[in-house]
């Protein structure tokens, strides 16, 4: 069922692959160039991963090139942090832009020249309206707009004013350069859209050189054309901008004319994806940062322990649609489990411990037993685990008055301790409140490794750790960040934040875990997948729950 990255069967090729097939066949293009064009105003999220996997994936498949271009026309303070995080995330996802790292700001001078070209062709003019007036003149969906009073300035006048805009003669927001298209167009994007605005803001790459900045709709298509992009893939909301994309390219006369193709963005249940909303979660301290493991950001998912492979498989599985749709979060978690099942080493950890005393095991002694690291991967090898007279097991794995269907530990019943021995519960010790404090059992020394020489069957295997050797760990269990399936659709999404999305607990884990150097994601047997959190240090392990072993919404199976 799983396909490795982009190995789609011919009949299941999506519509963009088919368009490219056609373009290569007809000779329109010899090779393709795509791009991923993030605006560095936030951290990347799983929706961006879809776009990244699509663009870099196509470049790998056909093959061609994929550029990473920062759409940095909107300077803000955090840019540098965001730029670095975006690069890290793209690399972590497994993609490589090679030498093709670009910035829209690299083209500011060229873009200025293109604007001058438009002015000279009487296709652009300087408008004196302020933002509010522009809105009033724009008209509505049902009514045409009105021409700006300065729409018919002469070319000379426009050239001079535009130069003065650049020279800092005018106040921020007091003038714009606008395309001269059609104020009555049924497509509001074509009603003389702004191409440049005045804004005195320090730019991380161009410093204070510019006090006018080009608008997205002007910058984006020209950046694509300058870079020789063949297929410019974007999400559906840009469909109505496509006529403007094409207009700018045609009217500036730039040779290359990339084809804009829209696809449906990724929406995930129980998740918000707009950067503005994600930023709000961070700024209002609802989460601990952009990389909080509850965030749908790439960095949050990495910290939570999602493998990059799982995210790539997910992006592959969801395919590409031309209509808006919402994908179940459970599918992403399925991909995470599927990937971790193959790669994560197994370990033992007891999350709700009760002491188990093996009364016929010599006091003060211990031995080491051998355990398999990953039954799905022989190369993962084996490790040693210490065994002694006093262990911890899960409280839930014992029942004093066990019903018939309970196969785990109960008085008089023999169970297997994973990788160790068969043990039989003989009695329990309780405190004054009636709570069990110790379970006493005997072991059969002939069953080392977990099998009886006489072949007698035991139904249940439970995990354990040696009390004396176990290491304490902090456990951070995450639940859904939202209680509502489509928080993005709600007027105030913050009302639907799950107040119990983080539960901190503790566990006793086998000592080997504290010696692991490659701090990735592991499985605590019978419990779930957990990732070392960067908050871990030499005397305190901290784990994030990546996913439980099974989808909790599916019916739990009895063990
Ligand atoms: P937001 O609207 O939340 O600010 P954005 O779309 O403006 O996000 P950009 O940095 O401009 O974010 O996005 C870079 C690229 O990622 C764009 O090509 C955009 O279409 C794509 N993208 C963003 N969100 C999604 C999504 N949910 N699914 C697929 N592609 C997406
Ligand atoms: Mg955007």
JSON list of N, CA, C and O in Angstrom, two decimals, residues 414 416 422 444 446-448 450-459:
[
{"chain": "A", "resi": 414, "resn": "UNK", "atom": "N", "xyz": [-0.07, -17.52, 35.80]},
{"chain": "A", "resi": 414, "resn": "UNK", "atom": "CA", "xyz": [1.30, -17.38, 35.30]},
{"chain": "A", "resi": 414, "resn": "UNK", "atom": "C", "xyz": [1.31, -16.47, 34.06]},
{"chain": "A", "resi": 414, "resn": "UNK", "atom": "O", "xyz": [0.50, -16.62, 33.15]},
{"chain": "A", "resi": 416, "resn": "UNK", "atom": "N", "xyz": [4.13, -14.05, 31.35]},
{"chain": "A", "resi": 416, "resn": "UNK", "atom": "CA", "xyz": [5.53, -13.91, 30.91]},
{"chain": "A", "resi": 416, "resn": "UNK", "atom": "C", "xyz": [6.00, -12.48, 31.12]},
{"chain": "A", "resi": 416, "resn": "UNK", "atom": "O", "xyz": [5.28, -11.54, 30.76]},
{"chain": "A", "resi": 422, "resn": "UNK", "atom": "N", "xyz": [8.89, -16.65, 33.28]},
{"chain": "A", "resi": 422, "resn": "UNK", "atom": "CA", "xyz": [7.48, -16.82, 33.61]},
{"chain": "A", "resi": 422, "resn": "UNK", "atom": "C", "xyz": [7.34, -16.66, 35.12]},
{"chain": "A", "resi": 422, "resn": "UNK", "atom": "O", "xyz": [8.16, -17.19, 35.88]},
{"chain": "A", "resi": 444, "resn": "UNK", "atom": "N", "xyz": [9.92, -19.04, 37.63]},
{"chain": "A", "resi": 444, "resn": "UNK", "atom": "CA", "xyz": [10.42, -20.37, 37.29]},
{"chain": "A", "resi": 444, "resn": "UNK", "atom": "C", "xyz": [11.78, -20.19, 36.63]},
{"chain": "A", "resi": 444, "resn": "UNK", "atom": "O", "xyz": [11.87, -19.74, 35.49]},
{"chain": "A", "resi": 446, "resn": "UNK", "atom": "N", "xyz": [13.68, -22.01, 35.21]},
{"chain": "A", "resi": 446, "resn": "UNK", "atom": "CA", "xyz": [13.90, -22.78, 33.97]},
{"chain": "A", "resi": 446, "resn": "UNK", "atom": "C", "xyz": [13.37, -22.06, 32.73]},
{"chain": "A", "resi": 446, "resn": "UNK", "atom": "O", "xyz": [13.50, -22.57, 31.62]},
{"chain": "A", "resi": 447, "resn": "UNK", "atom": "N", "xyz": [12.75, -20.92, 32.91]},
{"chain": "A", "resi": 447, "resn": "UNK", "atom": "CA", "xyz": [12.06, -20.27, 31.78]},
{"chain": "A", "resi": 447, "resn": "UNK", "atom": "C", "xyz": [12.79, -19.02, 31.28]},
{"chain": "A", "resi": 447, "resn": "UNK", "atom": "O", "xyz": [12.18, -18.14, 30.67]},
{"chain": "A", "resi": 448, "resn": "UNK", "atom": "N", "xyz": [14.08, -18.95, 31.53]},
{"chain": "A", "resi": 448, "resn": "UNK", "atom": "CA", "xyz": [14.83, -17.75, 31.12]},
{"chain": "A", "resi": 448, "resn": "UNK", "atom": "C", "xyz": [14.63, -17.47, 29.62]},
{"chain": "A", "resi": 448, "resn": "UNK", "atom": "O", "xyz": [14.72, -18.38, 28.80]},
{"chain": "A", "resi": 450, "resn": "UNK", "atom": "N", "xyz": [11.83, -16.51, 28.54]},
{"chain": "A", "resi": 450, "resn": "UNK", "atom": "CA", "xyz": [10.38, -16.39, 28.44]},
{"chain": "A", "resi": 450, "resn": "UNK", "atom": "C", "xyz": [9.66, -17.64, 27.96]},
{"chain": "A", "resi": 450, "resn": "UNK", "atom": "O", "xyz": [8.45, -17.59, 27.75]},
{"chain": "A", "resi": 451, "resn": "UNK", "atom": "N", "xyz": [10.40, -18.76, 27.79]},
{"chain": "A", "resi": 451, "resn": "UNK", "atom": "CA", "xyz": [9.72, -19.97, 27.34]},
{"chain": "A", "resi": 451, "resn": "UNK", "atom": "C", "xyz": [9.92, -21.12, 28.31]},
{"chain": "A", "resi": 451, "resn": "UNK", "atom": "O", "xyz": [11.02, -21.32, 28.84]},
{"chain": "A", "resi": 452, "resn": "UNK", "atom": "N", "xyz": [8.88, -21.90, 28.53]},
{"chain": "A", "resi": 452, "resn": "UNK", "atom": "CA", "xyz": [8.94, -23.03, 29.45]},
{"chain": "A", "resi": 452, "resn": "UNK", "atom": "C", "xyz": [9.47, -24.24, 28.69]},
{"chain": "A", "resi": 452, "resn": "UNK", "atom": "O", "xyz": [9.00, -24.53, 27.59]},
{"chain": "A", "resi": 453, "resn": "UNK", "atom": "N", "xyz": [10.46, -24.96, 29.26]},
{"chain": "A", "resi": 453, "resn": "UNK", "atom": "CA", "xyz": [11.00, -26.14, 28.58]},
{"chain": "A", "resi": 453, "resn": "UNK", "atom": "C", "xyz": [9.92, -27.21, 28.35]},
{"chain": "A", "resi": 453, "resn": "UNK", "atom": "O", "xyz": [9.98, -27.96, 27.38]},
{"chain": "A", "resi": 454, "resn": "UNK", "atom": "N", "xyz": [8.93, -27.27, 29.20]},
{"chain": "A", "resi": 454, "resn": "UNK", "atom": "CA", "xyz": [7.88, -28.28, 29.00]},
{"chain": "A", "resi": 454, "resn": "UNK", "atom": "C", "xyz": [6.80, -27.81, 28.02]},
{"chain": "A", "resi": 454, "resn": "UNK", "atom": "O", "xyz": [5.82, -28.51, 27.79]},
{"chain": "A", "resi": 455, "resn": "UNK", "atom": "N", "xyz": [6.99, -26.65, 27.46]},
{"chain": "A", "resi": 455, "resn": "UNK", "atom": "CA", "xyz": [6.09, -26.18, 26.42]},
{"chain": "A", "resi": 455, "resn": "UNK", "atom": "C", "xyz": [4.75, -25.66, 26.92]},
{"chain": "A", "resi": 455, "resn": "UNK", "atom": "O", "xyz": [3.86, -25.37, 26.13]},
{"chain": "A", "resi": 456, "resn": "UNK", "atom": "N", "xyz": [4.58, -25.48, 28.23]},
{"chain": "A", "resi": 456, "resn": "UNK", "atom": "CA", "xyz": [3.28, -24.99, 28.71]},
{"chain": "A", "resi": 456, "resn": "UNK", "atom": "C", "xyz": [3.04, -23.56, 28.23]},
{"chain": "A", "resi": 456, "resn": "UNK", "atom": "O", "xyz": [3.98, -22.78, 28.06]},
{"chain": "A", "resi": 457, "resn": "UNK", "atom": "N", "xyz": [1.78, -23.28, 27.99]},
{"chain": "A", "resi": 457, "resn": "UNK", "atom": "CA", "xyz": [1.44, -22.00, 27.37]},
{"chain": "A", "resi": 457, "resn": "UNK", "atom": "C", "xyz": [1.10, -20.94, 28.41]},
{"chain": "A", "resi": 457, "resn": "UNK", "atom": "O", "xyz": [0.43, -21.23, 29.39]},
{"chain": "A", "resi": 458, "resn": "UNK", "atom": "N", "xyz": [1.56, -19.72, 28.16]},
{"chain": "A", "resi": 458, "resn": "UNK", "atom": "CA", "xyz": [1.06, -18.59, 28.96]},
{"chain": "A", "resi": 458, "resn": "UNK", "atom": "C", "xyz": [0.50, -17.59, 27.96]},
{"chain": "A", "resi": 458, "resn": "UNK", "atom": "O", "xyz": [1.08, -17.35, 26.91]},
{"chain": "A", "resi": 459, "resn": "UNK", "atom": "N", "xyz": [-0.63, -17.04, 28.31]},
{"chain": "A", "resi": 459, "resn": "UNK", "atom": "CA", "xyz": [-1.37, -16.22, 27.34]},
{"chain": "A", "resi": 459, "resn": "UNK", "atom": "C", "xyz": [-0.80, -14.82, 27.21]},
{"chain": "A", "resi": 459, "resn": "UNK", "atom": "O", "xyz": [-0.92, -14.19, 26.18]}
]
